[in-house]
CSV table of C-alpha atoms and ligand atoms in Angstrom, one decimal:
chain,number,residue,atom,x,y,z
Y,1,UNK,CA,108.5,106.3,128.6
Y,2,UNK,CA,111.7,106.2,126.1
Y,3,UNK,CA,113.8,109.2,126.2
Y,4,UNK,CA,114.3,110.9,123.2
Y,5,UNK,CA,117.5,109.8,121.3
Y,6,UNK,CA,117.4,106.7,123.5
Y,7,UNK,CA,118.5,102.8,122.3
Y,8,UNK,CA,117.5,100.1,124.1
Y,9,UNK,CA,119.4,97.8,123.1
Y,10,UNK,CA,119.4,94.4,121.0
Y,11,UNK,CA,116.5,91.5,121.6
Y,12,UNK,CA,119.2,89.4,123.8
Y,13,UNK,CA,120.7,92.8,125.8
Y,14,UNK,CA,116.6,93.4,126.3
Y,15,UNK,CA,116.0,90.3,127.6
Y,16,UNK,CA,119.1,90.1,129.9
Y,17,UNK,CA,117.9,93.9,131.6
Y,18,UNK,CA,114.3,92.5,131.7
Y,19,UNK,CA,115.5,89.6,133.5
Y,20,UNK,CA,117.6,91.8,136.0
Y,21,UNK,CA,114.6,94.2,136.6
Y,22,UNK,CA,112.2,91.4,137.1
Y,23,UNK,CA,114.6,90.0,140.1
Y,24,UNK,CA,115.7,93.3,141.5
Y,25,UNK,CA,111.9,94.2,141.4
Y,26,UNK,CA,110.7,91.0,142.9
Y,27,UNK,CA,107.9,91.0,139.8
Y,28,UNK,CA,106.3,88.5,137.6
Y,29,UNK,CA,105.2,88.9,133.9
Y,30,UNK,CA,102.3,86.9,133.0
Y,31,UNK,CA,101.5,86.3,129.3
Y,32,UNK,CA,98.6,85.1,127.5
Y,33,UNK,CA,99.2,82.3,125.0
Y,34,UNK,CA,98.7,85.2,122.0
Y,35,UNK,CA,101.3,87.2,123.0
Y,36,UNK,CA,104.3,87.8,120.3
Y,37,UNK,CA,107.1,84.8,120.9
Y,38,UNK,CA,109.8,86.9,122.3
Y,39,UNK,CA,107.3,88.0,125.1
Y,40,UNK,CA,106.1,84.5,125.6
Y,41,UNK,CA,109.7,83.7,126.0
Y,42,UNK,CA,110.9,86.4,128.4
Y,43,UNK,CA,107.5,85.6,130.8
Y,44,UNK,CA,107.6,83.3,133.9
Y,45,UNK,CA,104.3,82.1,133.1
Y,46,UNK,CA,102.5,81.5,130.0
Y,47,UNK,CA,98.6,80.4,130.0
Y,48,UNK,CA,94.7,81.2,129.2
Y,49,UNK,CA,92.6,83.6,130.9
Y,50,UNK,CA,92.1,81.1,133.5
Y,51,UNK,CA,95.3,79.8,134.5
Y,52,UNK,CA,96.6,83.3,134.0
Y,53,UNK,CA,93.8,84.2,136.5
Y,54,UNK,CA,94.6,81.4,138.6
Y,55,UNK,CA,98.2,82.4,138.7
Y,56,UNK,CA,97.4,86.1,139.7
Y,57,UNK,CA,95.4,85.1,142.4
Y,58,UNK,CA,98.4,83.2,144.3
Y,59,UNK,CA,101.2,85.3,143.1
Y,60,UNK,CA,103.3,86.4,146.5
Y,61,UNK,CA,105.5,88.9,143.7
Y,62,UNK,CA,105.3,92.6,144.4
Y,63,UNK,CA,104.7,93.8,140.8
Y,64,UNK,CA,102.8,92.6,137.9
Y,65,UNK,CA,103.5,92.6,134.3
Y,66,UNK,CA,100.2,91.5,132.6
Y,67,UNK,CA,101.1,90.8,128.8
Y,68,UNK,CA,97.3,90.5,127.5
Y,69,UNK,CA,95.0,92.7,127.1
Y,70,UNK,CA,93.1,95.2,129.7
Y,71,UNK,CA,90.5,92.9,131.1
Y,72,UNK,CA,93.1,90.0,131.8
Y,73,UNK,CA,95.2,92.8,133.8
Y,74,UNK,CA,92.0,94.4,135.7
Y,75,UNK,CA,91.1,90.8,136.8
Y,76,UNK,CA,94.6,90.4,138.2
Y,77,UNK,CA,94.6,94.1,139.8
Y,78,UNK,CA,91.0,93.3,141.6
Y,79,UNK,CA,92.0,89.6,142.9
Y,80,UNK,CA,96.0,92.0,144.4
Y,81,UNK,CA,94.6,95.2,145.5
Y,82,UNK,CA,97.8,95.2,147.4
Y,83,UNK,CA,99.9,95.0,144.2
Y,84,UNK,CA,101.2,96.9,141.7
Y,85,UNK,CA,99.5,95.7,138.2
Y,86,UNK,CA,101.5,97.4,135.3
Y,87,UNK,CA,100.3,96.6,131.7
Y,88,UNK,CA,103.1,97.4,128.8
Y,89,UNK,CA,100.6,99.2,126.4
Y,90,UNK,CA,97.6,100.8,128.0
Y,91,UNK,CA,95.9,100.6,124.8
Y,92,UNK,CA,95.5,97.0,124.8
Y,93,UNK,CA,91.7,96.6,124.7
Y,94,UNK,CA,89.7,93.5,123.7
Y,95,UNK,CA,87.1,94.9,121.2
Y,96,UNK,CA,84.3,92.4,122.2
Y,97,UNK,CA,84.5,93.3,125.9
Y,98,UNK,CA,83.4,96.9,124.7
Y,99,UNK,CA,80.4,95.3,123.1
Y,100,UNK,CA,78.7,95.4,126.7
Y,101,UNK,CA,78.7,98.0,128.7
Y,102,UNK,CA,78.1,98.3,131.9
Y,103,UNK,CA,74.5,100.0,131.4
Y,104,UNK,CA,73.5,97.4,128.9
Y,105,UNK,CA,73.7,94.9,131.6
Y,106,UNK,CA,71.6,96.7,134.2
Y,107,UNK,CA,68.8,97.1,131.3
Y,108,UNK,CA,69.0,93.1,130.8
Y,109,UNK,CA,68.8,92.9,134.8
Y,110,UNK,CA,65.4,95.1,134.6
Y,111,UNK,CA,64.1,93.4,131.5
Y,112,UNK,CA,64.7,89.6,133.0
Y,113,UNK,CA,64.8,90.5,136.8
Y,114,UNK,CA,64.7,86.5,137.8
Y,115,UNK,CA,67.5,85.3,135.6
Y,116,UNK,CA,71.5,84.8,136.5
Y,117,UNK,CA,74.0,87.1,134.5
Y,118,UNK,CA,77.4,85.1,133.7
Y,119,UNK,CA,79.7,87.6,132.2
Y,120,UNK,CA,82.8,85.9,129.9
Y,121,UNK,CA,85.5,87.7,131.3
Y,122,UNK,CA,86.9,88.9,128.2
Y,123,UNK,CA,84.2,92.1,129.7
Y,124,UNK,CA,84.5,95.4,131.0
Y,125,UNK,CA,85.4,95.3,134.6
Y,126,UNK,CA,82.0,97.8,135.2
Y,127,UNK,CA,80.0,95.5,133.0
Y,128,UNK,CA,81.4,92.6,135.5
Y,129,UNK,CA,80.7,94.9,138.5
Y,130,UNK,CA,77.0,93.8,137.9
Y,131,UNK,CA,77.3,90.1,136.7
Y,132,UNK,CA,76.4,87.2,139.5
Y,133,UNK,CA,79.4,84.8,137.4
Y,134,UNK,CA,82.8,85.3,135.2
Y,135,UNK,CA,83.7,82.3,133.6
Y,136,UNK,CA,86.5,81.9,130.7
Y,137,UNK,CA,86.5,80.1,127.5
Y,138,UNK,CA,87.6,77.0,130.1
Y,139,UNK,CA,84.6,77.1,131.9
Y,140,UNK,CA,81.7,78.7,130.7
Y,141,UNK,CA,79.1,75.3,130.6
Y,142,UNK,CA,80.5,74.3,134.3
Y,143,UNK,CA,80.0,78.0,136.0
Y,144,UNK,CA,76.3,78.4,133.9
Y,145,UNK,CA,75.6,74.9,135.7
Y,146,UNK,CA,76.7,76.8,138.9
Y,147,UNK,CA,74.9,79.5,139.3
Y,148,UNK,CA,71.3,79.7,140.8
Y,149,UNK,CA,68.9,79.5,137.7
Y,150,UNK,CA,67.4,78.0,135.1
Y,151,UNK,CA,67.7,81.4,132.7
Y,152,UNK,CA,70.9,82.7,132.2
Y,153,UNK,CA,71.8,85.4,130.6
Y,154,UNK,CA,75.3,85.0,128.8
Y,155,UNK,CA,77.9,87.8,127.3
Y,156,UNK,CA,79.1,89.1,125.4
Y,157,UNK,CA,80.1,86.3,123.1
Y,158,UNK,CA,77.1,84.7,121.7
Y,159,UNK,CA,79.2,81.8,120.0
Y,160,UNK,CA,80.8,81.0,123.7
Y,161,UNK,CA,77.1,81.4,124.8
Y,162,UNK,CA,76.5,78.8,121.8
Y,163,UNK,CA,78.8,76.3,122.9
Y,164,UNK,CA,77.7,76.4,126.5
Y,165,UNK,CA,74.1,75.8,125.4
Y,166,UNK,CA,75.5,71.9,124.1
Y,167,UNK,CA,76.8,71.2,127.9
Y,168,UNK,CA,73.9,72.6,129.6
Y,169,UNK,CA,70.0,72.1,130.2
Y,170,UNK,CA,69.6,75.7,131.1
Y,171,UNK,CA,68.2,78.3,128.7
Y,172,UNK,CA,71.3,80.5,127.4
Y,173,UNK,CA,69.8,84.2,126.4
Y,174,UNK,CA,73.2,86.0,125.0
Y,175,UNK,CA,73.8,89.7,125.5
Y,176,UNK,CA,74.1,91.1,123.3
Y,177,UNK,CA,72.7,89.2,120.7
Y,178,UNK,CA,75.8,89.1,118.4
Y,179,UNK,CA,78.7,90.1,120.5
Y,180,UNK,CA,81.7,88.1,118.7
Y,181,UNK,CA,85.4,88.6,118.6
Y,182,UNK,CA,87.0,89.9,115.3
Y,183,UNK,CA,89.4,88.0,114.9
Y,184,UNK,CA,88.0,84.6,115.6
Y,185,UNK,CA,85.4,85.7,113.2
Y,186,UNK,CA,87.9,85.4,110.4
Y,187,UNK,CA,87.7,81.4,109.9
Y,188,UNK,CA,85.5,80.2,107.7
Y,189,UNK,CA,83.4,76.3,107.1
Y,190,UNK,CA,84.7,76.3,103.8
Y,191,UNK,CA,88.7,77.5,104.2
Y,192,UNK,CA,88.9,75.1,106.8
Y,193,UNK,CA,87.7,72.1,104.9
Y,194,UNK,CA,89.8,72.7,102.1
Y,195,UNK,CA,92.8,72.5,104.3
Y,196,UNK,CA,91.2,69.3,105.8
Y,197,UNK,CA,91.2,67.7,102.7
Y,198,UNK,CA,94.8,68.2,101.7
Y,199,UNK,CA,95.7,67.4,105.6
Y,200,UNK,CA,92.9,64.2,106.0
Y,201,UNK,CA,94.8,62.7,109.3
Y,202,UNK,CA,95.3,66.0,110.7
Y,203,UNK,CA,93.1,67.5,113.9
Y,204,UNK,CA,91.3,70.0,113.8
Y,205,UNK,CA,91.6,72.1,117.3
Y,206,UNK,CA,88.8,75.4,117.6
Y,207,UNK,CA,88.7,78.1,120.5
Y,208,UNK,CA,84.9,77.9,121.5
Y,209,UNK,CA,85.2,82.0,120.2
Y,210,UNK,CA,84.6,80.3,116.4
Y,211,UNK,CA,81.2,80.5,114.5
Y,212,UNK,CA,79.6,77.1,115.6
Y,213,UNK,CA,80.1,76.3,111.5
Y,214,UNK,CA,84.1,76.0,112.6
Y,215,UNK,CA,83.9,74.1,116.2
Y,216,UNK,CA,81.1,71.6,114.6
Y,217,UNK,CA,84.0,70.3,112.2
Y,218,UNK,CA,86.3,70.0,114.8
Y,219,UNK,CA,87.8,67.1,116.6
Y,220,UNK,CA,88.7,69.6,119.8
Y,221,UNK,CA,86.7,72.8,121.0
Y,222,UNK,CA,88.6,74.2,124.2
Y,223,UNK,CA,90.1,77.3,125.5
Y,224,UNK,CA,93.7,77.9,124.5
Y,225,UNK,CA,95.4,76.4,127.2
Y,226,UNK,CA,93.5,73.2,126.7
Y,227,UNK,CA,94.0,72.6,123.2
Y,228,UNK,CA,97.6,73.2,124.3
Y,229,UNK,CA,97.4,70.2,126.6
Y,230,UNK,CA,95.4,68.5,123.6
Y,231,UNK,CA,98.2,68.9,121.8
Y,232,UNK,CA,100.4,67.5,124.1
Y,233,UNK,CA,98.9,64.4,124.6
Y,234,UNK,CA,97.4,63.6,121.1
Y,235,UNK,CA,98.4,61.0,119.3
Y,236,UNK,CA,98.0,63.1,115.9
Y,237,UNK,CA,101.1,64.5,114.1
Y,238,UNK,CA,99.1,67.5,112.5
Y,239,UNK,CA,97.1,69.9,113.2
Y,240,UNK,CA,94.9,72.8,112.1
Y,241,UNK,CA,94.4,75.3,114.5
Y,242,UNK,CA,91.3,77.7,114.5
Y,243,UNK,CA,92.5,80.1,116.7
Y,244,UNK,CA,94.8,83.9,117.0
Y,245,UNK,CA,98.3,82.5,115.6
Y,246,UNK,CA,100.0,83.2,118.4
Y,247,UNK,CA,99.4,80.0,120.2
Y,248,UNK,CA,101.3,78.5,117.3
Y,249,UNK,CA,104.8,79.6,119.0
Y,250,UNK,CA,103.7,77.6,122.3
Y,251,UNK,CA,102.7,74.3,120.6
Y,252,UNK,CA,105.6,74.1,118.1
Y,253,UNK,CA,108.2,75.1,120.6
Y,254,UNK,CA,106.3,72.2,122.9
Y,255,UNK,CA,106.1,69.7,120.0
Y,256,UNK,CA,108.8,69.5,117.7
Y,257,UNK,CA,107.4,66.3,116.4
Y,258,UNK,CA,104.8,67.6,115.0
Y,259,UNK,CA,103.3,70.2,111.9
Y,260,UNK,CA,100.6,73.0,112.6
Y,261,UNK,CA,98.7,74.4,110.4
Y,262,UNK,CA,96.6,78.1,111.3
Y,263,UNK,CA,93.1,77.6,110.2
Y,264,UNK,CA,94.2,81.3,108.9
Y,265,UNK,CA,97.3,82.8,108.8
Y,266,UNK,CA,96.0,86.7,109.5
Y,267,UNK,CA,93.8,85.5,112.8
Y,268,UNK,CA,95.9,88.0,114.3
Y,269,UNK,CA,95.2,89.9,117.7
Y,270,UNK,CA,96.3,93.3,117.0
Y,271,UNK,CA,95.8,94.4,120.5
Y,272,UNK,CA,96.8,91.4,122.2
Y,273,UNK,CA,100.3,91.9,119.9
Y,274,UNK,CA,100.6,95.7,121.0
Y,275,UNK,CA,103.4,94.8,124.0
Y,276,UNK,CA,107.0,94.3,122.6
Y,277,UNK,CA,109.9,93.4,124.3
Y,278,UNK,CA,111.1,97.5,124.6
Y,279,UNK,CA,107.4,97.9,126.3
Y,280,UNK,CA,107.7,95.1,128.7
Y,281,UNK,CA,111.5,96.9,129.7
Y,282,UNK,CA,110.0,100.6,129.8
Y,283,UNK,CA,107.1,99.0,131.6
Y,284,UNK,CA,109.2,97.3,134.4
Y,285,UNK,CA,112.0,100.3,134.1
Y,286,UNK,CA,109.3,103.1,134.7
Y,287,UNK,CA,106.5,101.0,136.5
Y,288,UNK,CA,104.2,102.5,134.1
Y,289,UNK,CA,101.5,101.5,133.4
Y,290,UNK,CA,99.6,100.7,136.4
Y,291,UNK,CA,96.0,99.3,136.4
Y,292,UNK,CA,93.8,100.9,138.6
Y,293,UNK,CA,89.9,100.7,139.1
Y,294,UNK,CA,87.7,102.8,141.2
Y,295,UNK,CA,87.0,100.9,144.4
Y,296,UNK,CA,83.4,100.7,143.9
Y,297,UNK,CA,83.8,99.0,140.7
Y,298,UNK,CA,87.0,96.6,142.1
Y,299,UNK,CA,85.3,95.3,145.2
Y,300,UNK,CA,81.8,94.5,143.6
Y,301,UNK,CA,83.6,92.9,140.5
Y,302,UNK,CA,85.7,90.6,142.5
Y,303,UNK,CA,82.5,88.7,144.1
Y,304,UNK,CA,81.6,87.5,140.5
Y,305,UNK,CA,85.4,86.5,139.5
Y,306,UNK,CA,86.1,84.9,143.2
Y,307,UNK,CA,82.8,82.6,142.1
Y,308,UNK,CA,84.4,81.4,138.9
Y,309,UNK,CA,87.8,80.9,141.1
Y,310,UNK,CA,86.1,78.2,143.5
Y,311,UNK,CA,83.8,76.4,140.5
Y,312,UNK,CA,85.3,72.7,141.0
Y,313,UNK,CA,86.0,72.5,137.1
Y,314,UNK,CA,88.5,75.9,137.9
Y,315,UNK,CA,90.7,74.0,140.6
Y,316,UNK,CA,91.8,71.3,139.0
N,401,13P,P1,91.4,81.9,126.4
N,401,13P,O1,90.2,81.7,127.4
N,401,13P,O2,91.7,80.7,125.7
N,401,13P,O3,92.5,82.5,127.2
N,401,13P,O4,90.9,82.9,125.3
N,401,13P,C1,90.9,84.3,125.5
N,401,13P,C2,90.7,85.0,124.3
N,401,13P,O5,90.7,86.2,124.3
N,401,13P,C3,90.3,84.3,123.1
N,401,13P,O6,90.2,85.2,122.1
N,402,SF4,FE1,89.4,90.1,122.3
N,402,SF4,FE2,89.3,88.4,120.2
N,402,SF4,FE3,91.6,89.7,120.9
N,402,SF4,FE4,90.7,87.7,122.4
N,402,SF4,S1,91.4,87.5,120.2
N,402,SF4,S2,91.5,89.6,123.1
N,402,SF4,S3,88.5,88.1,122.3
N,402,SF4,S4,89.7,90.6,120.2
């Protein structure tokens, strides 16, 4: 925690003592492509829920520093029960996880006893505790293909639950019926053809989080990371961007060549923006604040996550 009175210092004397904690502490930070661009800069990996996943899984560092919010840093703490997890803000919660809780699920278990639960994992770790699947916005058609049934019952975002309908023959149920995320709530059909008409040869790139009204007019629907890598290897020079702003910093750091536009400036996560650079030092300085989940809940969560891990569309 700061002392009273205490200064930490400037952005570059922050970064420099973040640097030297990270190596005398043998840690990692992870951030999540939304994070502010000074934390995106300071972390040794930047990526989507999956990749960060991914990365937490093979990590050999003694600590981690998970910039995102809760559920990104429970995932990591359930795949390294040997490690230390350490979050900067402990209030960084993802609204739409809280949309299902863990007692919802076990009534949708009673009420369709022969179906599959995939759980996005942008859920509560107890709400995953009794899921048969995670998946992330990367995955979600590929792991509802995976698992054993032809009913699935999908939360809690129903437009991610939308979007894997297209890709797959099963029959999607969401739970709840309208879980959604606030913020990618806040793009509109009609905002974002206006700004296609004064850009016509730009591309429009949508997180799969969108109101099917948004990804239906767009050229790309993908998790974060993937319309990163769109991005990268698109022949387009502009492009409109339906997703939390701070994936901007990534692509126009990445691609100098090129403009790009936020389908809406204000799509900002303010949870996902709550760790600073001050927080990430206090959080490394102080190793607070660890993530920790009751055993119970850890070990029969990490079943359901280690099944997304080995989906083939996960390794490549
Ligand atoms: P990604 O799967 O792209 O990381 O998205 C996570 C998220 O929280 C989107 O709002
Ligand atoms: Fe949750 Fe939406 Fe923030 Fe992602 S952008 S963490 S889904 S509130």
């Amino acid at each position: 925690m700061r002392r009273e009175g205490e200064i930490l210092g400037s952005k570059s004397d922050l970064m420099e003592k973040i640097l030297n904690l990270k190596r005398e502490k043998k840690a990692v930070i992870l951030a999540h492509n939304y994070q502010r661009p000074e934390v995106q800069d300071i972390a040794d990996f930047v990526g989507d829920s999956l990749e960060l996943s991914l990365c937490a899984a093979q990590t050999d560092a003694k600590i981690i520093v998970f910039c995102g919010v809760n559920f990104m840093a429970e995932t990591a703490a359930i795949l390294n029960p040997d490690k230390r997890v350490l979050i900067p803000d402990i209030n960084a919660l993802c609204p739409m996880a809280s949309m299902l809780p863990a007692d919802l699920v076990r009534l949708y278990r009673r009420k369709y006893p022969r179906a599959k639960i995939v759980l996005y994992i942008n859920s509560l770790a107890e709400a995953k505790a009794y899921c048969d699947a995670v998946c992330t916005s990367a995955n979600a058609a590929e792991v509802v293909n995976r698992v054993d049934s032809e009913i699935v019952l999908f939360g809690p975002d129903a437009n991610l639950a939308s979007y894997a309908q297209i890709k797959s023959s099963k029959k999607i149920i969401p739970i709840p019926q309208y879980g959604f995320c606030p913020v990618h709530k806040l793009f509109n059909r009609d905002d974002t053809m206006r700004l296609k008409k004064i850009y016509p040869d730009a591309e429009v790139m949508a997180h799969p989080e969108c109101d099917p009204e948004i990804w239906r007019i767009a050229d790309f629907v993908g998790s974060t990371s993937r319309m990163y890598r769109e991005a990268m290897v698109s022949k387009a020079s502009k492009f409109i961007v339906a997703t939390e702003i701070g994936l901007l910093h990534r692509l126009r750091k990445d691609r100098k060549d090129a403009v790009f536009i936020p389908a809406y400036e204000e799509a900002m996560c303010v949870n996902m923006r709550l760790h600073t650079l001050e927080k990430v030092y206090l959080c490394l300085r102080d190793e607070k604040y660890e993530v920790r989940l009751p055993q119970k809940i850890a070990s029969r969560a990490r079943e359901p996550i280690e099944f997304m891990l080995k989906t083939r569309e996960t390794q490549r």
